[in-house]
mmCIF file of N, CA and C in Angstrom:
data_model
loop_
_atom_site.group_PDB
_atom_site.id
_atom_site.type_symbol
_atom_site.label_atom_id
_atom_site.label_comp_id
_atom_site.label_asym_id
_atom_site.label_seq_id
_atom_site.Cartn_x
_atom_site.Cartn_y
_atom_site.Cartn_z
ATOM 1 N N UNK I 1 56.877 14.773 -27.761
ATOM 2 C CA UNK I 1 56.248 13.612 -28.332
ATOM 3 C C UNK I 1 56.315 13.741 -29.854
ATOM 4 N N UNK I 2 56.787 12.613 -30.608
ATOM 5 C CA UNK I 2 56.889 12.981 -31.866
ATOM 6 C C UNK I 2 56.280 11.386 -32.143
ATOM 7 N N UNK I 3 55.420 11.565 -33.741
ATOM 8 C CA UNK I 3 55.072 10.266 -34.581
ATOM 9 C C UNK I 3 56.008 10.251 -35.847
ATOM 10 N N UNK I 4 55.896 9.230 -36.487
ATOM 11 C CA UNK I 4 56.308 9.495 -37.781
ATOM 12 C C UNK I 4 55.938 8.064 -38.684
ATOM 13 N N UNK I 5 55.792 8.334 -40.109
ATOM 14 C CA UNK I 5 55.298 6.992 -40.908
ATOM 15 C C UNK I 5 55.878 7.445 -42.366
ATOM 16 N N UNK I 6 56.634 6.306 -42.571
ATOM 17 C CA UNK I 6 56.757 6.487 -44.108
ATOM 18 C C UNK I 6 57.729 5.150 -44.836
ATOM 19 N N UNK I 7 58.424 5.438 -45.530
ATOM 20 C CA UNK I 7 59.287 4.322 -46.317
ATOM 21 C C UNK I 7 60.252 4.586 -45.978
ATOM 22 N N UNK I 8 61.652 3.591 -45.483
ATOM 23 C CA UNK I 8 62.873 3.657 -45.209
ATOM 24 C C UNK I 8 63.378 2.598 -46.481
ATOM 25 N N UNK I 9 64.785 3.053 -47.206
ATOM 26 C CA UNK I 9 65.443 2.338 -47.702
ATOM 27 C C UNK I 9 64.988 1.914 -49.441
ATOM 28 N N UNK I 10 64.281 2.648 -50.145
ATOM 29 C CA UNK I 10 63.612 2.560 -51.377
ATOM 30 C C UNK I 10 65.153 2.683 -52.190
ATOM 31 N N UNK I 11 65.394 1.810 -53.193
ATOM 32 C CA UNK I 11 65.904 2.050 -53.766
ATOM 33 C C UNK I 11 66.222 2.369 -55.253
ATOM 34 N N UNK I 12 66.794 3.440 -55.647
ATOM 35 C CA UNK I 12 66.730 4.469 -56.391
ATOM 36 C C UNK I 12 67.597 3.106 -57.933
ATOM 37 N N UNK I 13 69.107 3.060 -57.302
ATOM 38 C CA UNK I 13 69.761 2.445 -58.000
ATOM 39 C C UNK I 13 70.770 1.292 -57.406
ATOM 40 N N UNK I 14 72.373 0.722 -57.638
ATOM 41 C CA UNK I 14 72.545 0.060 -56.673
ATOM 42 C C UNK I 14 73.404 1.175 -55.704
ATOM 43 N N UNK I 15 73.410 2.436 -56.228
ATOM 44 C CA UNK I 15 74.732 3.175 -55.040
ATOM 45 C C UNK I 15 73.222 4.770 -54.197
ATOM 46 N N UNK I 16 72.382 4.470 -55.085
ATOM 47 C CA UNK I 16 71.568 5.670 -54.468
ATOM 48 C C UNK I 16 69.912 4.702 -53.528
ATOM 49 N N UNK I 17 69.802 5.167 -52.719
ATOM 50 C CA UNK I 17 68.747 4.968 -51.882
ATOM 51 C C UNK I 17 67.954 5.975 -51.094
ATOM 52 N N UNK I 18 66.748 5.492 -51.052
ATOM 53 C CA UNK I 18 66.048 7.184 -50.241
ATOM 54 C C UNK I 18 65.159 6.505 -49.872
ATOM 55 N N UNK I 19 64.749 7.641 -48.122
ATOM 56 C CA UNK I 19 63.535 7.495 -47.306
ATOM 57 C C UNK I 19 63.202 8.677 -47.491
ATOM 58 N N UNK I 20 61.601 8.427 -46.842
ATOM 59 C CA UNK I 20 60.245 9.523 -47.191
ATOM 60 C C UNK I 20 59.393 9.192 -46.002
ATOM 61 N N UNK I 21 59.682 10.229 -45.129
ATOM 62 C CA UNK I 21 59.162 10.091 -44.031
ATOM 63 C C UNK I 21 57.617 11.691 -43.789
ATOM 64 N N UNK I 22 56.568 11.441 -43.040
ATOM 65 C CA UNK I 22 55.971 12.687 -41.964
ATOM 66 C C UNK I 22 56.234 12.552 -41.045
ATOM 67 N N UNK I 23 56.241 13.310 -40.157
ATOM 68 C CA UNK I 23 56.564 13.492 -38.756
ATOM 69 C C UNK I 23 55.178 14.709 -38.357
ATOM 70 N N UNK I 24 55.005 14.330 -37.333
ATOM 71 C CA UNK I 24 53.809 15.407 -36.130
ATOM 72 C C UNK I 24 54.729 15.304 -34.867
ATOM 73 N N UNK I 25 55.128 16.134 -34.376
ATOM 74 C CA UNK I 25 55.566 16.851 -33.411
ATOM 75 C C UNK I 25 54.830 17.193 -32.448
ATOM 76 N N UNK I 26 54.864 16.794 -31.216
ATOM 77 C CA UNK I 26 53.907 18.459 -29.858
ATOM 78 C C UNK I 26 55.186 18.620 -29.362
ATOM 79 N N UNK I 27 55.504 19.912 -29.632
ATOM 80 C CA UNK I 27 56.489 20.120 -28.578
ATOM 81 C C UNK I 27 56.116 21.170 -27.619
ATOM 82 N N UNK I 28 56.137 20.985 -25.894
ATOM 83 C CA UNK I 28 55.540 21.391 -24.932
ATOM 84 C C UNK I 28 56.412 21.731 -24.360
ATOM 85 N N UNK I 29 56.663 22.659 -24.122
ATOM 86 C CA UNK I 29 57.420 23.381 -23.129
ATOM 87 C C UNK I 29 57.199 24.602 -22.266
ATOM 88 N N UNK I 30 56.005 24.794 -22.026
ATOM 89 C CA UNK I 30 55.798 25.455 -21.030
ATOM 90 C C UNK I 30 56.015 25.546 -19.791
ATOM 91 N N UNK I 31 55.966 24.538 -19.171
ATOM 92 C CA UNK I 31 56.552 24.141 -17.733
ATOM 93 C C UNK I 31 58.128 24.573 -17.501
ATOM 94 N N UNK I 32 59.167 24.172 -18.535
ATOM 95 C CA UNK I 32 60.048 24.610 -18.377
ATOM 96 C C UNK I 32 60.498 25.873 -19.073
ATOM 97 N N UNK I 33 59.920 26.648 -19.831
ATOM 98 C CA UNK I 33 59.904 27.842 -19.978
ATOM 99 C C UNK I 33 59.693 28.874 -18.541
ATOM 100 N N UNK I 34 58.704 28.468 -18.226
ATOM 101 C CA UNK I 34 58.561 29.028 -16.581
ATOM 102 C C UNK I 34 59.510 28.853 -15.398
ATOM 103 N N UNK I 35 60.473 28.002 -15.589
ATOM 104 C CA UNK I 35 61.297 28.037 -14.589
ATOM 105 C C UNK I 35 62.528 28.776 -14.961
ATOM 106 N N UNK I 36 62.711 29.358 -16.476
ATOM 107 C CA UNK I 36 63.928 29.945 -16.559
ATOM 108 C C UNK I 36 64.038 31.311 -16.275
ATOM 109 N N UNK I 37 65.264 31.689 -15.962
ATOM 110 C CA UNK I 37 65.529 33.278 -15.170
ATOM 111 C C UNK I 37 66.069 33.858 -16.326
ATOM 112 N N UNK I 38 64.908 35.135 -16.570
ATOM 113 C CA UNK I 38 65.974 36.138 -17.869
ATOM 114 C C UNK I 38 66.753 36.907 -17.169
ATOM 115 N N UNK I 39 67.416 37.883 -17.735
ATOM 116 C CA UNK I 39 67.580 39.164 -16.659
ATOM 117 C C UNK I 39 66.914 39.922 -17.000
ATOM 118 N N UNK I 40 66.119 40.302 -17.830
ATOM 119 C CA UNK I 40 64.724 41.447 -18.361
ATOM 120 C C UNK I 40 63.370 40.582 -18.118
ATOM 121 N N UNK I 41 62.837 41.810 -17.722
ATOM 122 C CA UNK I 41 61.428 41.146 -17.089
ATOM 123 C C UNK I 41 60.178 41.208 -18.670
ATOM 124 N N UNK I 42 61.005 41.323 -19.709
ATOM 125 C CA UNK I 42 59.971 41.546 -21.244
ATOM 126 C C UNK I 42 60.349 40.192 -21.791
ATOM 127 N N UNK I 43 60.553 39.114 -21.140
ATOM 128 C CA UNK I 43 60.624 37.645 -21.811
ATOM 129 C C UNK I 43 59.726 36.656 -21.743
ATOM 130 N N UNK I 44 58.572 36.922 -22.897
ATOM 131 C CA UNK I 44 57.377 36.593 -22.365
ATOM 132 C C UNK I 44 56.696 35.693 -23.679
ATOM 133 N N UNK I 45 56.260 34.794 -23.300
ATOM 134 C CA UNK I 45 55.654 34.115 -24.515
ATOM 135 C C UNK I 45 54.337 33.633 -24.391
ATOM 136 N N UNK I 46 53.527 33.948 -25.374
ATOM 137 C CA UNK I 46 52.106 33.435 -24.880
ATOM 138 C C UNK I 46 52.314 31.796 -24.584
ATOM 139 N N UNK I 47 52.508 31.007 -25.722
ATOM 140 C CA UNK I 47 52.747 29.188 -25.533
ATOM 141 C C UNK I 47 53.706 28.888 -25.871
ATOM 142 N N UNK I 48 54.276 27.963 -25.805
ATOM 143 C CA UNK I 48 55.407 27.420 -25.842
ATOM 144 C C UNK I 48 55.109 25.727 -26.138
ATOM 145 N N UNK I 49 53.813 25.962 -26.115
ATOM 146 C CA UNK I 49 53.512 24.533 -26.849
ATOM 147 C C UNK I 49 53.451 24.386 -28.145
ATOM 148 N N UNK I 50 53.910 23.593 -29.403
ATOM 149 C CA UNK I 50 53.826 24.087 -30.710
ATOM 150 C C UNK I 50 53.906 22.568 -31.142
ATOM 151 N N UNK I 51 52.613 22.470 -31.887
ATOM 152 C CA UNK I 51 52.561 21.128 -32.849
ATOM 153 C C UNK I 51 53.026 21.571 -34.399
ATOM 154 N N UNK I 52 54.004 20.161 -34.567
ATOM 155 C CA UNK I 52 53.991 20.756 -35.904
ATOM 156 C C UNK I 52 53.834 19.408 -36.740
ATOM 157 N N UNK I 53 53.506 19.515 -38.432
ATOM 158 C CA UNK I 53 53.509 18.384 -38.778
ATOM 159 C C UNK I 53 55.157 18.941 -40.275
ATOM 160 N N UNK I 54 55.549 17.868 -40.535
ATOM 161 C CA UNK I 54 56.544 18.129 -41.114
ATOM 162 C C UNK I 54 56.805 16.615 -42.022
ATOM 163 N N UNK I 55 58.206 16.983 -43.504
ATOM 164 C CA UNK I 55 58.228 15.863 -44.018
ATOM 165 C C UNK I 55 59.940 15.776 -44.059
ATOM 166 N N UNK I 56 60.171 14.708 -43.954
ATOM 167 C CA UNK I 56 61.602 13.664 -43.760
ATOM 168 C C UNK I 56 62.157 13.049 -45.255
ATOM 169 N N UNK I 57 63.017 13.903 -45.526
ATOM 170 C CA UNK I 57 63.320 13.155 -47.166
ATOM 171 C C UNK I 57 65.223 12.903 -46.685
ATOM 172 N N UNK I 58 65.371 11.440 -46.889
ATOM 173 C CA UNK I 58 67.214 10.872 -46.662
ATOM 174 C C UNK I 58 67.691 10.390 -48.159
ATOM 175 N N UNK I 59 68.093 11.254 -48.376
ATOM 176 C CA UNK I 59 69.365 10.272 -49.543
ATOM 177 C C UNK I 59 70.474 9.281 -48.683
ATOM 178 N N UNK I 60 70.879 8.238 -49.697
ATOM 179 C CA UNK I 60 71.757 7.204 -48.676
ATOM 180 C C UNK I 60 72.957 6.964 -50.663
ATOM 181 N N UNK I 61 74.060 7.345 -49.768
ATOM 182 C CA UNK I 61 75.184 6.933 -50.872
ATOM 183 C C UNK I 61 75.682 5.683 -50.813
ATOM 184 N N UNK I 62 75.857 4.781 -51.793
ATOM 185 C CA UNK I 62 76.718 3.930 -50.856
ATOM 186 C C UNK I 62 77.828 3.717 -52.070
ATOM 187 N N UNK I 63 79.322 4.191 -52.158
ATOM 188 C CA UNK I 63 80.595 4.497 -53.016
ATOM 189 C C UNK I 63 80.719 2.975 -53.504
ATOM 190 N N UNK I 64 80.674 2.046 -52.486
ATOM 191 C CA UNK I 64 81.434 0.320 -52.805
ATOM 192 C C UNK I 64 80.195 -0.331 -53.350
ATOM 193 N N UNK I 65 79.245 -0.052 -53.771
ATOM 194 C CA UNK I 65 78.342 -0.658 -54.266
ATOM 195 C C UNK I 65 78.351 -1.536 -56.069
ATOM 196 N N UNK I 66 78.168 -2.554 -55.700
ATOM 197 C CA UNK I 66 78.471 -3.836 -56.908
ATOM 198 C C UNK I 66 77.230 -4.324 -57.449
ATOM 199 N N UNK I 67 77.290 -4.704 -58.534
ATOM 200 C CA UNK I 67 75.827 -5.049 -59.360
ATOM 201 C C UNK I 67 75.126 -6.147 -58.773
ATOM 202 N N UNK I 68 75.624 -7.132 -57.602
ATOM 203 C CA UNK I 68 75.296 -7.954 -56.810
ATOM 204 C C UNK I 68 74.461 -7.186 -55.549
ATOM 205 N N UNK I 69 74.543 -6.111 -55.395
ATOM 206 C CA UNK I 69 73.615 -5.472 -54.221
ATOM 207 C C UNK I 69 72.369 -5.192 -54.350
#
């Protein structure tokens, strides 16, 4: 499950553009952690559930860009 909120498409100049995103993450995987076969019996993890929150930065080029854009 992931969220995310921020600005897409801000522009810098007419050839540079940028987004600014957060993101929160759960990533759950315990259930399928448990079904996988190691061949050592020391493959052990307490959770495998892990929230995370994180940030999203895009540069956008654009080469053909004209003073009309």
């Amino acid at each position: 499950m992931e969220f995310a909120i921020g600005f897409e498409g801000i522009q810098i100049s007419p050839r540079y553009w940028f987004a600014l995103s957060i993101h929160y993450t759960l990533v759950d995987a315990d259930g399928v952690w448990d079904t996988m076969e190691f061949s050592t019996e020391d493959a052990f993890m307490q959770s495998a559930s892990t929230p995370t929150i994180g940030l999203g930065l895009r540069f956008y080029y654009n080469p053909f860009a004209s003073k009309n854009d």
